[in-house]
Amino acid sequence: MGSQDEMMAALIGRSLGLGPEWTVVRVEIEEPVGKPAELHVYVERTPGHALPCPRCGCDHGVYDTRERTWRHLDIWQYKTFIHCRLPRLDCPGGPVTAEVPWASPQSKHFTALFEAQVLLMAMSSMPVRGIARLVRENDTRVWAMLNRIVGEAHSRADFSGVTQVGVDETARRRGHSYISTFVDLDGGRAVFCELGRDASTVASFAAELEAHGGDPAAVEVVTCDLSPAFAKGVAVHLPNAKRVADRFHVVQIASRQVDKVRVAESRESKEKRALLAKSKHIWLKNEDNLTERQAARKRELSRERLKTARACQVREALQAVYECETRGEAEAELDALCSWIMHSNVPQMKEVAKTLRRNRDEVLNYFDHRLTNAVLEGMNSVIQSAKRLARGFRNPEYFKTVIYLKLGKLTFPQLEVCATH
């Protein structure tokens, strides 16, 4: 190589973090027909320098070599590739591939710096299709890379301190199956995602917890909705956990019934249809979230002796139960509320009272622990963005990858490599 070529090779070698064991032997610019020019960097083992065996740590001779190519960060706007005849070392335990400083042993196609670039883009909520377009790669290859990197990081996660868990589910698409997300409420991190929302989902979570150093028997509290299947799963697989009915789900049950009352009542006559037209959000919003105009209309409609107004009062009374300071106070208020509902003439709301009585202990457990799925609610916007990033859930593994990436509080060696370059 000429002096200019040697300077370029040394510069690229430094960017790759090469030690004395490796040498950039040549750099070429190729111009494929009908495609932009590409930069190809050829690296070889430096003669006379031994390579440590990844398996035993000893120096061994070379058993054979195999050509491998990695996509690297663009250099001077050229799509850049690293080529190396990668040695396999003659270890007594069998031939083992030598490790290289520019890529992890698990990465067969990309350098660590390239992976770090893609990882940072994905963590910034850029859609994978957009990332693929920017780095000029196929989006399927980008997804495969992210699945592997995040999977490796998640496999190293420590769940030994997980004792309080929140569970929520997100529909893959309207009318389709669900994916459940389990969150460590103390750590504020997503620890497990699984397709489904039944007892088997809880069983899978318990197994995952054990695999990461956790103990299902050490889980003290689980906040979730009122699903009987979830209840069964918690009782069997998290035997010492108290189930806390998430307050937002409980109030949501009442809100749905309020809307059913509104729809049914609006069909009773033309007058009621006119009165209740475009009033859905007036009944479902909290009082302090109403605009002045909405609040005025709600007061006006409340004077019309509407069933919807009475149903709304039930929902508001249920919310007021959660303002109680003790379990005993809440117990008395809840029992009084259920009695009032059952003696009302709004049949749809009686279903709310039946649900509350059926799940009385779980509802009241809130007042012992004061835990909610608020952490999950706060993560909800990220979960919804994950839904978009993961191609609308067509592949559940994509969704899980995005959730762990953005909400798992994982550590990525690729980013540490990036920081040293």
XYZ file of C-alpha atoms in Angstrom:
421
model
C 0.000 0.000 0.000
C 1.107 3.569 -0.672
C 1.477 6.076 2.153
C -2.008 7.481 1.506
C -3.529 4.006 1.532
C -1.614 3.166 4.719
C -2.940 6.306 6.384
C -6.506 5.390 5.392
C -6.015 1.814 6.615
C -4.623 3.050 9.953
C -7.534 5.457 10.379
C -10.118 2.748 9.698
C -8.225 0.298 11.925
C -8.402 2.792 14.783
C -12.154 3.291 14.221
C -12.615 -0.492 14.427
C -10.683 -0.679 17.703
C -8.077 -3.047 16.241
C -5.261 -4.216 18.502
C -1.883 -5.493 17.299
C -3.430 -8.904 16.522
C -5.318 -7.486 13.522
C -4.260 -5.471 10.488
C -6.180 -3.651 7.760
C -4.480 -5.022 4.643
C -6.405 -3.102 2.008
C -9.284 -0.703 1.411
C -11.190 -0.679 -1.867
C -14.013 1.364 -3.336
C -16.261 -0.768 -5.507
C -18.950 0.490 -7.845
C -21.601 -2.213 -8.393
C -23.577 -1.807 -11.609
C -26.674 0.321 -10.994
C -25.855 0.815 -7.291
C -24.041 3.498 -5.246
C -20.315 3.007 -4.648
C -19.312 0.907 -1.613
C -16.259 0.868 0.650
C -14.771 -2.556 1.366
C -12.235 -2.982 4.181
C -10.161 -6.183 4.374
C -8.776 -7.216 7.770
C -6.393 -10.100 8.503
C -4.763 -11.594 11.557
C -1.308 -10.095 12.080
C 1.337 -12.817 11.529
C 3.110 -13.819 14.729
C 0.352 -12.581 17.047
C -1.520 -15.267 18.960
C -5.256 -15.058 19.540
C -6.745 -16.106 22.901
C -9.322 -18.867 22.809
C -12.811 -17.604 23.819
C -13.508 -20.988 25.415
C -10.428 -21.661 27.581
C -8.451 -18.411 27.373
C -5.262 -20.123 26.157
C -3.374 -19.335 22.954
C -3.809 -21.929 20.206
C -2.821 -22.397 16.606
C -5.218 -21.729 13.760
C -7.353 -24.715 12.753
C -8.767 -23.084 9.608
C -10.261 -19.786 8.402
C -13.686 -18.835 7.096
C -14.543 -15.727 5.121
C -17.046 -13.461 6.836
C -18.460 -10.014 6.052
C -19.950 -7.418 8.435
C -21.848 -4.260 7.581
C -20.157 -1.263 9.260
C -21.086 2.379 9.801
C -20.939 4.389 6.609
C -17.537 5.982 6.003
C -17.509 9.142 3.880
C -21.141 8.354 2.992
C -20.089 5.040 1.445
C -21.911 1.889 2.474
C -19.054 0.119 4.273
C -18.281 -3.590 4.693
C -15.604 -5.313 6.778
C -14.174 -8.555 5.353
C -12.053 -11.014 7.314
C -10.885 -14.598 6.969
C -11.938 -15.384 10.508
C -9.695 -17.984 12.176
C -11.006 -20.991 13.994
C -8.622 -21.912 16.802
C -7.407 -25.458 17.443
C -8.729 -25.752 21.016
C -8.521 -29.208 22.697
C -12.274 -28.947 23.255
C -12.812 -28.643 19.506
C -12.358 -25.855 16.944
C -13.682 -22.507 18.192
C -14.090 -19.250 16.276
C -11.826 -16.399 17.386
C -13.478 -13.225 18.646
C -12.974 -9.938 16.809
C -12.953 -6.441 18.354
C -15.409 -4.913 15.893
C -18.367 -7.253 16.469
C -19.899 -9.432 19.162
C -19.558 -13.230 18.755
C -23.330 -13.453 18.242
C -23.355 -10.916 15.397
C -22.627 -12.560 12.065
C -23.640 -9.646 9.830
C -23.101 -6.281 11.579
C -20.329 -4.536 13.519
C -20.968 -3.398 17.101
C -20.897 0.273 16.051
C -23.487 -0.330 13.339
C -25.694 -2.140 15.864
C -25.270 0.716 18.349
C -26.401 3.216 15.719
C -29.539 1.198 14.943
C -30.203 0.647 18.659
C -30.071 4.384 19.412
C -32.443 5.117 16.534
C -34.906 2.479 17.762
C -34.726 3.815 21.333
C -35.655 7.257 20.022
C -38.976 5.795 18.737
C -38.001 5.920 15.077
C -40.035 3.304 13.147
C -37.942 0.339 12.064
C -38.940 0.860 8.460
C -37.546 4.399 8.691
C -34.354 3.130 10.338
C -33.900 0.561 7.575
C -34.315 3.261 4.944
C -31.747 5.538 6.629
C -29.097 2.844 7.066
C -29.901 1.299 3.674
C -30.753 -2.145 4.981
C -33.688 -4.501 4.598
C -36.144 -3.941 7.473
C -36.386 -7.704 8.073
C -32.632 -7.774 8.758
C -32.974 -4.766 11.078
C -35.774 -6.510 13.007
C -33.673 -9.684 13.250
C -30.790 -7.616 14.652
C -32.985 -5.862 17.227
C -34.668 -9.126 18.251
C -31.252 -10.676 18.897
C -29.708 -7.685 20.716
C -32.744 -7.107 22.933
C -33.178 -10.841 23.520
C -29.563 -11.117 24.701
C -29.946 -8.096 27.005
C -33.238 -9.405 28.417
C -31.689 -12.819 29.075
C -29.181 -11.101 31.398
C -31.842 -9.155 33.363
C -32.051 -9.824 37.109
C -35.567 -10.252 38.547
C -34.495 -11.391 42.021
C -36.033 -8.336 43.717
C -39.433 -8.438 42.020
C -42.178 -8.590 44.672
C -44.906 -6.239 43.381
C -46.260 -6.795 39.891
C -48.710 -4.958 37.667
C -50.385 -6.693 34.729
C -52.129 -5.096 31.799
C -53.082 -6.241 28.334
C -53.134 -4.593 24.921
C -55.141 -5.763 21.930
C -52.994 -6.704 18.950
C -55.705 -5.298 16.712
C -59.379 -4.531 17.275
C -61.172 -7.804 17.940
C -57.950 -9.815 17.932
C -55.912 -11.558 20.615
C -54.119 -9.735 23.415
C -50.560 -9.357 24.611
C -50.100 -9.096 28.387
C -47.343 -6.939 29.872
C -46.014 -7.656 33.378
C -44.332 -4.734 35.129
C -42.092 -4.598 38.197
C -43.952 -1.828 40.057
C -40.989 -1.071 42.338
C -38.460 -0.926 39.518
C -40.787 0.729 37.006
C -39.767 -1.662 34.234
C -41.454 -4.149 31.938
C -40.172 -7.619 32.803
C -42.308 -9.937 30.689
C -44.611 -9.878 27.657
C -46.701 -12.811 26.499
C -49.419 -13.479 23.954
C -52.676 -14.162 25.846
C -54.380 -13.042 29.060
C -55.297 -16.154 31.010
C -53.915 -18.510 33.654
C -51.303 -19.908 31.262
C -49.956 -16.380 30.767
C -49.346 -16.088 34.520
C -47.702 -19.533 34.463
C -45.313 -18.334 31.746
C -44.502 -15.229 33.783
C -43.727 -17.326 36.877
C -41.380 -19.513 34.832
C -39.653 -16.432 33.379
C -39.290 -14.966 36.865
C -37.516 -18.105 38.075
C -35.275 -18.167 35.002
C -34.046 -14.670 35.918
C -33.310 -15.331 39.592
C -36.746 -14.362 40.890
C -39.065 -16.359 43.122
C -42.791 -16.646 42.291
C -43.455 -17.343 45.986
C -41.842 -13.995 46.890
C -44.361 -11.984 44.861
C -46.544 -10.246 47.438
C -48.971 -8.215 45.337
C -50.370 -8.381 41.807
C -52.467 -5.512 40.464
C -54.621 -6.484 37.501
C -58.127 -6.355 36.096
C -60.969 -8.586 37.314
C -60.390 -11.406 34.826
C -61.312 -14.774 36.441
C -58.634 -16.471 34.331
C -55.958 -14.133 35.668
C -57.256 -14.720 39.204
C -56.864 -18.473 38.767
C -53.361 -18.053 37.360
C -52.265 -15.839 40.251
C -53.685 -18.251 42.854
C -51.843 -21.235 41.355
C -48.551 -19.768 40.129
C -47.996 -16.826 42.512
C -49.295 -18.555 45.655
C -48.436 -15.857 48.217
C -49.563 -12.874 46.179
C -52.592 -10.802 47.103
C -54.597 -9.742 44.079
C -55.399 -6.023 43.974
C -58.130 -4.994 41.553
C -56.695 -2.068 39.647
C -58.820 0.980 40.483
C -58.757 2.295 36.916
C -60.154 -0.987 35.598
C -62.824 -1.026 38.312
C -64.010 2.488 37.469
C -63.813 1.639 33.770
C -66.364 -1.147 34.309
C -68.802 1.433 35.689
C -68.006 3.863 32.854
C -68.851 1.255 30.225
C -72.195 0.583 31.878
C -72.931 4.326 32.048
C -72.459 4.521 28.299
C -74.749 1.518 27.773
C -77.425 3.320 29.794
C -76.968 6.457 27.662
C -77.288 4.510 24.401
C -80.373 2.601 25.608
C -82.065 5.726 26.965
C -81.439 7.716 23.785
C -83.477 5.094 21.907
C -86.539 5.477 24.140
C -87.899 8.579 22.404
C -87.014 11.372 19.993
C -86.922 13.819 22.890
C -84.359 11.782 24.808
C -82.338 11.212 21.645
C -82.149 14.975 21.194
C -81.303 15.560 24.859
C -78.506 12.988 24.916
C -77.059 13.713 21.480
C -73.271 14.187 21.585
C -73.201 13.843 25.376
C -71.047 10.699 25.706
C -67.932 12.405 27.067
C -69.914 14.599 29.458
C -70.902 11.505 31.464
C -67.556 9.710 31.226
C -65.172 12.550 32.045
C -64.301 13.487 35.597
C -65.897 16.731 36.759
C -62.622 18.641 36.891
C -61.801 17.634 33.312
C -64.992 19.125 31.844
C -64.900 22.418 30.005
C -67.187 25.168 31.315
C -69.574 24.487 28.454
C -69.626 20.739 29.146
C -70.132 21.291 32.881
C -73.060 23.647 32.209
C -74.684 21.128 29.865
C -74.201 18.318 32.387
C -75.940 20.377 35.096
C -78.777 21.118 32.687
C -79.212 17.457 31.695
C -79.040 16.331 35.329
C -82.275 18.253 35.986
C -84.113 16.134 33.372
C -84.394 13.056 35.658
C -82.464 10.923 33.176
C -81.361 7.354 33.937
C -78.005 8.282 32.417
C -77.547 10.971 35.059
C -78.284 8.457 37.831
C -75.868 5.971 36.275
C -73.231 8.695 36.189
C -73.838 9.343 39.894
C -73.052 5.672 40.549
C -69.746 5.976 38.698
C -68.855 9.126 40.634
C -69.809 7.466 43.935
C -67.545 4.533 43.077
C -64.680 6.942 42.434
C -65.396 8.561 45.806
C -64.920 5.184 47.520
C -61.260 5.353 46.492
C -60.877 8.565 48.484
C -61.427 6.656 51.750
C -58.416 6.614 54.056
C -58.830 3.131 55.552
C -59.995 -0.280 54.420
C -62.752 -0.276 57.048
C -64.126 3.043 55.823
C -63.950 1.869 52.204
C -65.683 -1.409 53.106
C -68.670 0.444 54.586
C -68.863 2.845 51.624
C -68.595 0.041 49.067
C -71.317 -2.044 50.723
C -73.613 0.989 50.919
C -72.954 1.777 47.255
C -73.762 -1.782 46.140
C -76.997 -1.742 48.153
C -77.994 1.602 46.617
C -77.284 0.319 43.085
C -79.296 -2.882 43.608
C -82.299 -0.834 44.764
C -82.090 1.560 41.810
C -84.175 1.272 38.650
C -81.156 1.266 36.319
C -80.657 -2.438 35.525
C -77.400 -1.952 33.604
C -75.716 -0.576 36.731
C -76.789 -3.595 38.787
C -74.152 -5.532 36.843
C -71.570 -3.189 38.351
C -72.781 -3.981 41.887
C -72.668 -7.728 41.170
C -69.096 -7.418 39.881
C -68.044 -5.391 42.923
C -69.574 -7.909 45.333
C -68.045 -10.841 43.472
C -64.583 -9.234 43.651
C -65.046 -7.461 46.987
C -61.776 -8.585 48.590
C -59.699 -7.701 45.529
C -61.286 -4.230 45.358
C -60.702 -3.615 49.079
C -57.115 -4.925 48.941
C -56.250 -1.639 47.280
C -56.626 0.100 50.640
C -54.029 -2.202 52.220
C -51.389 -1.614 49.560
C -52.371 1.612 47.748
C -50.990 0.149 44.545
C -52.412 0.792 41.120
C -51.355 0.152 37.565
C -50.498 3.860 37.274
C -46.967 2.848 36.260
C -48.488 0.813 33.443
C -50.855 3.648 32.553
C -47.831 5.931 32.327
C -46.191 3.425 29.996
C -49.307 3.166 27.865
C -48.240 5.799 25.329
C -44.994 3.887 24.819
C -46.949 0.645 24.464
C -49.160 2.258 21.817
C -46.102 3.524 19.945
C -44.683 -0.008 20.166
C -47.861 -1.170 18.474
C -47.092 1.127 15.538
C -43.375 0.325 15.472
C -44.125 -3.402 15.503
C -46.160 -3.259 12.291
C -49.450 -3.336 14.159
C -48.552 -6.570 16.008
C -48.405 -8.718 12.884
C -45.485 -10.388 14.614
C -45.884 -10.499 18.421
C -42.115 -10.929 18.805
C -41.611 -7.466 17.291
C -43.915 -5.969 19.930
C -42.080 -7.745 22.738
C -38.761 -6.507 21.368
C -39.915 -2.874 21.365
C -41.424 -3.145 24.873
C -38.233 -4.629 26.347
C -36.103 -2.115 24.429
C -38.002 0.962 25.600
C -39.429 -0.133 28.958
C -37.208 -2.978 30.167
C -34.377 -0.794 31.552
C -31.901 -3.185 29.923
C -28.155 -2.693 29.500
C -26.612 -2.962 26.033
C -22.861 -3.624 25.584
C -23.171 -2.196 22.062
C -23.828 1.259 23.528
C -20.777 0.944 25.786
C -18.677 0.148 22.711
C -20.175 3.183 20.994
C -19.181 5.413 23.938
C -15.516 4.351 23.669
C -15.241 5.182 19.963
